[in-house]
Amino acid sequence: MTGSIYTFGVGNHFFYIRMMTNPAIRLGDISTYMKKCILYMD
């Protein structure tokens, strides 16, 4: 299992995070998408 796709929405914007088996990649993806969320919520 290489990972799975998780989705979450903020308003009308939906974000997709690929949860990889590598913790460093996983945290990096979450950090990147959370920053995008903040930009959209601005």
PDB file of N, CA and C in Angstrom:
ATOM      1  N   MET A   1       0.852  -1.199   0.000  1.00  0.00           N
ATOM      2  CA  MET A   1       0.000   0.000   0.000  1.00  0.00           C
ATOM      3  C   MET A   1       0.885   1.245   0.000  1.00  0.00           C
ATOM      4  N   THR A   2       0.863   1.970  -1.104  1.00  0.00           N
ATOM      5  CA  THR A   2       1.735   3.134  -1.227  1.00  0.00           C
ATOM      6  C   THR A   2       1.109   4.370  -0.615  1.00  0.00           C
ATOM      7  N   GLY A   3      -0.196   4.359  -0.418  1.00  0.00           N
ATOM      8  CA  GLY A   3      -0.847   5.532   0.157  1.00  0.00           C
ATOM      9  C   GLY A   3      -2.265   5.644  -0.348  1.00  0.00           C
ATOM     10  N   SER A   4      -3.008   6.583   0.181  1.00  0.00           N
ATOM     11  CA  SER A   4      -4.385   6.767  -0.242  1.00  0.00           C
ATOM     12  C   SER A   4      -4.692   8.248  -0.331  1.00  0.00           C
ATOM     13  N   ILE A   5      -5.764   8.566  -1.030  1.00  0.00           N
ATOM     14  CA  ILE A   5      -6.118   9.970  -1.234  1.00  0.00           C
ATOM     15  C   ILE A   5      -7.146  10.396  -0.186  1.00  0.00           C
ATOM     16  N   TYR A   6      -6.839  11.478   0.509  1.00  0.00           N
ATOM     17  CA  TYR A   6      -7.786  12.046   1.452  1.00  0.00           C
ATOM     18  C   TYR A   6      -8.271  13.385   0.913  1.00  0.00           C
ATOM     19  N   THR A   7      -9.540  13.699   1.146  1.00  0.00           N
ATOM     20  CA  THR A   7     -10.063  14.961   0.664  1.00  0.00           C
ATOM     21  C   THR A   7     -10.659  15.742   1.826  1.00  0.00           C
ATOM     22  N   PHE A   8     -10.593  17.050   1.744  1.00  0.00           N
ATOM     23  CA  PHE A   8     -11.275  17.895   2.721  1.00  0.00           C
ATOM     24  C   PHE A   8     -11.617  19.200   2.036  1.00  0.00           C
ATOM     25  N   GLY A   9     -12.682  19.824   2.467  1.00  0.00           N
ATOM     26  CA  GLY A   9     -13.139  21.029   1.793  1.00  0.00           C
ATOM     27  C   GLY A   9     -13.143  22.232   2.703  1.00  0.00           C
ATOM     28  N   VAL A  10     -12.890  23.378   2.114  1.00  0.00           N
ATOM     29  CA  VAL A  10     -12.990  24.649   2.824  1.00  0.00           C
ATOM     30  C   VAL A  10     -13.869  25.534   1.956  1.00  0.00           C
ATOM     31  N   GLY A  11     -15.090  25.781   2.405  1.00  0.00           N
ATOM     32  CA  GLY A  11     -16.013  26.533   1.573  1.00  0.00           C
ATOM     33  C   GLY A  11     -16.315  25.719   0.320  1.00  0.00           C
ATOM     34  N   ASN A  12     -16.126  26.328  -0.844  1.00  0.00           N
ATOM     35  CA  ASN A  12     -16.367  25.643  -2.110  1.00  0.00           C
ATOM     36  C   ASN A  12     -15.088  25.035  -2.664  1.00  0.00           C
ATOM     37  N   HIS A  13     -13.984  25.159  -1.925  1.00  0.00           N
ATOM     38  CA  HIS A  13     -12.701  24.660  -2.399  1.00  0.00           C
ATOM     39  C   HIS A  13     -12.419  23.299  -1.771  1.00  0.00           C
ATOM     40  N   PHE A  14     -12.053  22.341  -2.605  1.00  0.00           N
ATOM     41  CA  PHE A  14     -11.725  21.018  -2.098  1.00  0.00           C
ATOM     42  C   PHE A  14     -10.257  20.731  -2.350  1.00  0.00           C
ATOM     43  N   PHE A  15      -9.617  20.134  -1.396  1.00  0.00           N
ATOM     44  CA  PHE A  15      -8.185  19.862  -1.471  1.00  0.00           C
ATOM     45  C   PHE A  15      -7.948  18.366  -1.388  1.00  0.00           C
ATOM     46  N   TYR A  16      -6.968  17.904  -2.123  1.00  0.00           N
ATOM     47  CA  TYR A  16      -6.664  16.485  -2.147  1.00  0.00           C
ATOM     48  C   TYR A  16      -5.253  16.273  -1.612  1.00  0.00           C
ATOM     49  N   ILE A  17      -5.136  15.392  -0.640  1.00  0.00           N
ATOM     50  CA  ILE A  17      -3.824  15.099  -0.064  1.00  0.00           C
ATOM     51  C   ILE A  17      -3.520  13.623  -0.305  1.00  0.00           C
ATOM     52  N   ARG A  18      -2.360  13.353  -0.877  1.00  0.00           N
ATOM     53  CA  ARG A  18      -1.949  11.965  -1.043  1.00  0.00           C
ATOM     54  C   ARG A  18      -1.139  11.582   0.193  1.00  0.00           C
ATOM     55  N   MET A  19      -1.688  10.681   0.976  1.00  0.00           N
ATOM     56  CA  MET A  19      -1.025  10.269   2.209  1.00  0.00           C
ATOM     57  C   MET A  19      -0.048   9.153   1.877  1.00  0.00           C
ATOM     58  N   MET A  20       1.220   9.505   1.817  1.00  0.00           N
ATOM     59  CA  MET A  20       2.249   8.537   1.461  1.00  0.00           C
ATOM     60  C   MET A  20       2.702   7.771   2.697  1.00  0.00           C
ATOM     61  N   THR A  21       3.405   6.662   2.465  1.00  0.00           N
ATOM     62  CA  THR A  21       3.897   5.868   3.585  1.00  0.00           C
ATOM     63  C   THR A  21       5.065   6.563   4.259  1.00  0.00           C
ATOM     64  N   ASN A  22       5.730   7.472   3.539  1.00  0.00           N
ATOM     65  CA  ASN A  22       6.869   8.188   4.103  1.00  0.00           C
ATOM     66  C   ASN A  22       6.353   9.344   4.961  1.00  0.00           C
ATOM     67  N   PRO A  23       6.581   9.335   6.278  1.00  0.00           N
ATOM     68  CA  PRO A  23       6.081  10.378   7.175  1.00  0.00           C
ATOM     69  C   PRO A  23       6.528  11.774   6.761  1.00  0.00           C
ATOM     70  N   ALA A  24       7.759  11.902   6.270  1.00  0.00           N
ATOM     71  CA  ALA A  24       8.271  13.219   5.884  1.00  0.00           C
ATOM     72  C   ALA A  24       7.469  13.770   4.715  1.00  0.00           C
ATOM     73  N   ILE A  25       7.175  12.909   3.746  1.00  0.00           N
ATOM     74  CA  ILE A  25       6.383  13.348   2.594  1.00  0.00           C
ATOM     75  C   ILE A  25       4.964  13.684   3.042  1.00  0.00           C
ATOM     76  N   ARG A  26       4.418  12.841   3.918  1.00  0.00           N
ATOM     77  CA  ARG A  26       3.048  13.055   4.396  1.00  0.00           C
ATOM     78  C   ARG A  26       2.929  14.422   5.077  1.00  0.00           C
ATOM     79  N   LEU A  27       3.844  14.713   5.991  1.00  0.00           N
ATOM     80  CA  LEU A  27       3.805  15.994   6.699  1.00  0.00           C
ATOM     81  C   LEU A  27       4.018  17.154   5.728  1.00  0.00           C
ATOM     82  N   GLY A  28       4.887  16.955   4.745  1.00  0.00           N
ATOM     83  CA  GLY A  28       5.141  18.005   3.765  1.00  0.00           C
ATOM     84  C   GLY A  28       3.893  18.300   2.949  1.00  0.00           C
ATOM     85  N   ASP A  29       3.170  17.249   2.536  1.00  0.00           N
ATOM     86  CA  ASP A  29       1.951  17.443   1.759  1.00  0.00           C
ATOM     87  C   ASP A  29       0.905  18.190   2.570  1.00  0.00           C
ATOM     88  N   ILE A  30       0.738  17.785   3.826  1.00  0.00           N
ATOM     89  CA  ILE A  30      -0.254  18.438   4.681  1.00  0.00           C
ATOM     90  C   ILE A  30       0.105  19.910   4.863  1.00  0.00           C
ATOM     91  N   SER A  31       1.380  20.192   5.106  1.00  0.00           N
ATOM     92  CA  SER A  31       1.818  21.566   5.293  1.00  0.00           C
ATOM     93  C   SER A  31       1.522  22.410   4.061  1.00  0.00           C
ATOM     94  N   THR A  32       1.832  21.846   2.880  1.00  0.00           N
ATOM     95  CA  THR A  32       1.611  22.580   1.630  1.00  0.00           C
ATOM     96  C   THR A  32       0.132  22.877   1.432  1.00  0.00           C
ATOM     97  N   TYR A  33      -0.719  21.869   1.618  1.00  0.00           N
ATOM     98  CA  TYR A  33      -2.140  22.070   1.387  1.00  0.00           C
ATOM     99  C   TYR A  33      -2.766  22.973   2.428  1.00  0.00           C
ATOM    100  N   MET A  34      -2.286  22.922   3.665  1.00  0.00           N
ATOM    101  CA  MET A  34      -2.816  23.818   4.687  1.00  0.00           C
ATOM    102  C   MET A  34      -2.491  25.261   4.336  1.00  0.00           C
ATOM    103  N   LYS A  35      -1.313  25.500   3.773  1.00  0.00           N
ATOM    104  CA  LYS A  35      -0.957  26.859   3.350  1.00  0.00           C
ATOM    105  C   LYS A  35      -1.894  27.320   2.246  1.00  0.00           C
ATOM    106  N   LYS A  36      -2.257  26.405   1.326  1.00  0.00           N
ATOM    107  CA  LYS A  36      -3.194  26.748   0.265  1.00  0.00           C
ATOM    108  C   LYS A  36      -4.559  27.082   0.860  1.00  0.00           C
ATOM    109  N   CYS A  37      -4.963  26.327   1.893  1.00  0.00           N
ATOM    110  CA  CYS A  37      -6.236  26.598   2.558  1.00  0.00           C
ATOM    111  C   CYS A  37      -6.243  28.011   3.119  1.00  0.00           C
ATOM    112  N   ILE A  38      -5.154  28.383   3.768  1.00  0.00           N
ATOM    113  CA  ILE A  38      -5.061  29.703   4.370  1.00  0.00           C
ATOM    114  C   ILE A  38      -5.182  30.777   3.289  1.00  0.00           C
ATOM    115  N   LEU A  39      -4.539  30.541   2.144  1.00  0.00           N
ATOM    116  CA  LEU A  39      -4.614  31.521   1.059  1.00  0.00           C
ATOM    117  C   LEU A  39      -6.043  31.656   0.556  1.00  0.00           C
ATOM    118  N   TYR A  40      -6.746  30.530   0.386  1.00  0.00           N
ATOM    119  CA  TYR A  40      -8.115  30.584  -0.100  1.00  0.00           C
ATOM    120  C   TYR A  40      -9.043  31.232   0.918  1.00  0.00           C
ATOM    121  N   MET A  41      -8.746  31.057   2.193  1.00  0.00           N
ATOM    122  CA  MET A  41      -9.599  31.603   3.245  1.00  0.00           C
ATOM    123  C   MET A  41      -9.334  33.083   3.470  1.00  0.00           C
ATOM    124  N   ASP A  42      -8.268  33.601   2.902  1.00  0.00           N
ATOM    125  CA  ASP A  42      -7.898  34.999   3.122  1.00  0.00           C
ATOM    126  C   ASP A  42      -8.985  35.930   2.596  1.00  0.00           C
TER     127      ASP A  42
END
